[in-house]
mmCIF file of C-alpha atoms in Angstrom:
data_model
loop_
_atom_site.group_PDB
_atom_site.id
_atom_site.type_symbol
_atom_site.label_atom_id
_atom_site.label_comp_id
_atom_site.label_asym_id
_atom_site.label_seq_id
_atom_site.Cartn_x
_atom_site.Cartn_y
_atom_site.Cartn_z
ATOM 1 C CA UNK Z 113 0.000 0.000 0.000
ATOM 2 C CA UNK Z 114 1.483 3.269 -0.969
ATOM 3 C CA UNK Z 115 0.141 6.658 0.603
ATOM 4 C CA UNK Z 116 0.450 9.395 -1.446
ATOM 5 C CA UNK Z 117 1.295 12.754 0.635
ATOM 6 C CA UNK Z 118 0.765 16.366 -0.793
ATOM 7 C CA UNK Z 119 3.146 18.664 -1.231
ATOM 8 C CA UNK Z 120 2.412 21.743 1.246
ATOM 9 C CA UNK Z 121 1.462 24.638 -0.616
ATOM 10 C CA UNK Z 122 3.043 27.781 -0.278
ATOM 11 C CA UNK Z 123 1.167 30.704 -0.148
ATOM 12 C CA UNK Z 124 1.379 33.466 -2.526
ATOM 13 C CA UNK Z 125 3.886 36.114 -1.289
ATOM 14 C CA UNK Z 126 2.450 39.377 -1.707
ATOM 15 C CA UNK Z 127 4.801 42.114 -2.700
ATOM 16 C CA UNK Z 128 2.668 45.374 -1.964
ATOM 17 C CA UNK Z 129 0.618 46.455 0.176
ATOM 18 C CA UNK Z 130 -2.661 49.111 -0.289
ATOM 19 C CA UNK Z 131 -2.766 51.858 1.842
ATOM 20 C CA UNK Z 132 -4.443 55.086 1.566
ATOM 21 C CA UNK Z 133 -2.198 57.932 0.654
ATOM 22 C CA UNK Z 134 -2.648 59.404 3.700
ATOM 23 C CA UNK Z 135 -0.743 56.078 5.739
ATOM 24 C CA UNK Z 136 1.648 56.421 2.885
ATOM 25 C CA UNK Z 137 2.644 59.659 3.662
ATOM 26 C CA UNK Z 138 2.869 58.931 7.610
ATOM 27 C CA UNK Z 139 5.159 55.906 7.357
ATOM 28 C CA UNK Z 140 7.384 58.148 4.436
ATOM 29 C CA UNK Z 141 7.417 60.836 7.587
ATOM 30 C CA UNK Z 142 8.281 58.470 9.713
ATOM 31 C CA UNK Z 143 10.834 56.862 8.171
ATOM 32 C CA UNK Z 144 12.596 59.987 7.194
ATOM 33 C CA UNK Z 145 12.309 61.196 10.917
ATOM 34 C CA UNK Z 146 14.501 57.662 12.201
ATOM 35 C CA UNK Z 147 16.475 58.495 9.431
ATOM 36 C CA UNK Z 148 17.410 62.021 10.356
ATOM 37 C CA UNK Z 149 17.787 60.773 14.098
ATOM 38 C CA UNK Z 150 20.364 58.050 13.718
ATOM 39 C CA UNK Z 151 22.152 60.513 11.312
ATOM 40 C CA UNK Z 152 21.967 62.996 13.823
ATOM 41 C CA UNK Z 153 23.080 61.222 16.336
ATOM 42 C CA UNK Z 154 26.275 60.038 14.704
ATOM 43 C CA UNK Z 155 26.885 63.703 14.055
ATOM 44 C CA UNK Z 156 26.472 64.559 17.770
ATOM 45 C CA UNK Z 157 28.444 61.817 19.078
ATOM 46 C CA UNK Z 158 31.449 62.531 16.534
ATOM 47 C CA UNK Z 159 31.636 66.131 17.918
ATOM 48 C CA UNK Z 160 31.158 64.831 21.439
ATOM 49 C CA UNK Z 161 33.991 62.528 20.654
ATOM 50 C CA UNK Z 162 35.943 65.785 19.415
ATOM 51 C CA UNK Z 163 35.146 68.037 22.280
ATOM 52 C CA UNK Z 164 35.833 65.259 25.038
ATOM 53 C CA UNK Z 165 39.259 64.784 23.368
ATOM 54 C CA UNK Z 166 40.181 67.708 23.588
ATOM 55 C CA UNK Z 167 38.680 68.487 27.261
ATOM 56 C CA UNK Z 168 41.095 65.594 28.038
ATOM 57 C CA UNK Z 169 44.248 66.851 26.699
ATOM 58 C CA UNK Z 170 44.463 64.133 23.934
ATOM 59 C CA UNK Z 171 45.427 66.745 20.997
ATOM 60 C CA UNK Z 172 48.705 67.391 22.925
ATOM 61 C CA UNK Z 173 48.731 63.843 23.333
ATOM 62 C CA UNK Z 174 48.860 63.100 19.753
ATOM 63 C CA UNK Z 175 50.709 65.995 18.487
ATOM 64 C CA UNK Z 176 53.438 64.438 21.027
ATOM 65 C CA UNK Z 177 52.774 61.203 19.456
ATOM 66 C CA UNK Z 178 53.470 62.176 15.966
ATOM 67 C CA UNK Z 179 56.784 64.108 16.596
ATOM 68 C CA UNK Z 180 57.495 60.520 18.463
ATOM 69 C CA UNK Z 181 56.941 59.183 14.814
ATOM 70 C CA UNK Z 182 58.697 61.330 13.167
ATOM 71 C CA UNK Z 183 61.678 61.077 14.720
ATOM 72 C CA UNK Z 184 61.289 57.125 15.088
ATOM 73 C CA UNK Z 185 61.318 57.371 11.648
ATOM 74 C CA UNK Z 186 64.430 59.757 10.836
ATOM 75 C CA UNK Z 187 65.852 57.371 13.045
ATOM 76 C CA UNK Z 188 65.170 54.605 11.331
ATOM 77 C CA UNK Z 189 66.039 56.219 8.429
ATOM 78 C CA UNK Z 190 69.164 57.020 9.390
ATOM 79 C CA UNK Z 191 69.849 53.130 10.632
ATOM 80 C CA UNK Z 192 68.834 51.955 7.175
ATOM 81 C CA UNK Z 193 71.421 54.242 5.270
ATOM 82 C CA UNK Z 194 73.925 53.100 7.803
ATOM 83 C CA UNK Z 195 72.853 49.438 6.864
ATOM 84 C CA UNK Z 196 73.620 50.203 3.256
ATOM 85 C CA UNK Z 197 76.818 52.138 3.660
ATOM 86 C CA UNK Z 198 78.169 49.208 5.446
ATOM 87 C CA UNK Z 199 76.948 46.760 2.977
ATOM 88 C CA UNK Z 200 78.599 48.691 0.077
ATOM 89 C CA UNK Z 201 81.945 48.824 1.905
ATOM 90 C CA UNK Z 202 81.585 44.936 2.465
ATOM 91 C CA UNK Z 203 81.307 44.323 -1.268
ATOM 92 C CA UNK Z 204 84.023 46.627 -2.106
ATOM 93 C CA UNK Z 205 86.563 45.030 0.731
ATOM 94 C CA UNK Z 206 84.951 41.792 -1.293
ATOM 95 C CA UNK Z 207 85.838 42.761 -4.664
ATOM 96 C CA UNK Z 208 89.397 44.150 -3.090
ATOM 97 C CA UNK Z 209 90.122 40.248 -1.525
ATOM 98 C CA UNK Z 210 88.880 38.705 -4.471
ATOM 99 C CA UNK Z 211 91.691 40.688 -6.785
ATOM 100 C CA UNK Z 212 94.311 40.002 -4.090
ATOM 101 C CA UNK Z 213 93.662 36.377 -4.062
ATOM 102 C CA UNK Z 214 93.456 36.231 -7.876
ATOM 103 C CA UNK Z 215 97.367 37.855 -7.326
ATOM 104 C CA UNK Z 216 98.359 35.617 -4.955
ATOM 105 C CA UNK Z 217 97.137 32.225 -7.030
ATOM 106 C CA UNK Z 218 98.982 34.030 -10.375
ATOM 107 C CA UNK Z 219 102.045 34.520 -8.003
ATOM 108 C CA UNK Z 220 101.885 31.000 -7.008
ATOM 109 C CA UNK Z 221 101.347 29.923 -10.231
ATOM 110 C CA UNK Z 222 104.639 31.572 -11.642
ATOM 111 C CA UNK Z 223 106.723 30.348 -8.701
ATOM 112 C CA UNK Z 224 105.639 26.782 -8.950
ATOM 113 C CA UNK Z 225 106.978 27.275 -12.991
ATOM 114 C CA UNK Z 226 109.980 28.673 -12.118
ATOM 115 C CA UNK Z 227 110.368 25.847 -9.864
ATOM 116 C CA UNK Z 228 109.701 23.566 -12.784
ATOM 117 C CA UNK Z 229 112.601 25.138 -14.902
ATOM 118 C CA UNK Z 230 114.782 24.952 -12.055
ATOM 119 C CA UNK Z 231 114.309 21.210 -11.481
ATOM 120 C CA UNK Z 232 114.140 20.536 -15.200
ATOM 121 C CA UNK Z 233 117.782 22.442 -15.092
ATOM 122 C CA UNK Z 234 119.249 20.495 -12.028
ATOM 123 C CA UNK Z 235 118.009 17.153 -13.536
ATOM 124 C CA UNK Z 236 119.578 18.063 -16.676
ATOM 125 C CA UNK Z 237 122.773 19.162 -14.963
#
């Protein structure tokens, strides 16, 4: 036996409403009014925010902050030319080691020859 089970109907959603022009015009009103508040109020608070900063002594505060900054940062600065001086001086006393090695292995070189003819004489001799 099978039982067969409808499907639930859903009801039509309705997507306006009718209202007299007169509720129209009320909830418009009223919605504006919110509207205004909450902008208002984010307004008031920002300049509250503003005034109690100040009242507080936190625009000194700040101003002392950023010179802080500003001088962390020449600072800084400074350390990070350092940095690069010193690496620029390591690659040229580098570059000055690699030359004098280069001498030293051609120096080598020509002794260890000169050796060679020297033996190659005695051995003659």
């Amino acid at each position: 036996m099978t039982q067969q089970t409808d499907k639930p109907q859903t009801p039509k959603q309705v997507n306006y409403i009718n209202v007299s022009p007169d509720t129209e015009s009320k909830i418009v009103d009223q919605i504006l009014t919110q509207s205004a508040g909450v902008g208002l109020g984010i307004i008031a608070t920002l300049l509250s925010l503003v005034v109690l900063a100040r009242w507080l002594g936190l625009n000194n505060l700040i101003i002392k902050w950023v010179e802080k900054l500003e001088s962390d940062s020449q600072s800084f600065r400074s350390l990070a030319n350092s940095v690069q001086n010193m690496s620029v001086d390591s690659k040229t006393h580098h570059n000055k080691y690699v030359e004098d090695h280069n001498k030293i292995v051609e120096e080598v070189r020509e002794v260890r020859e000169i050796t060679k003819e020297i033996l190659y004489k005695v051995d003659k001799v």
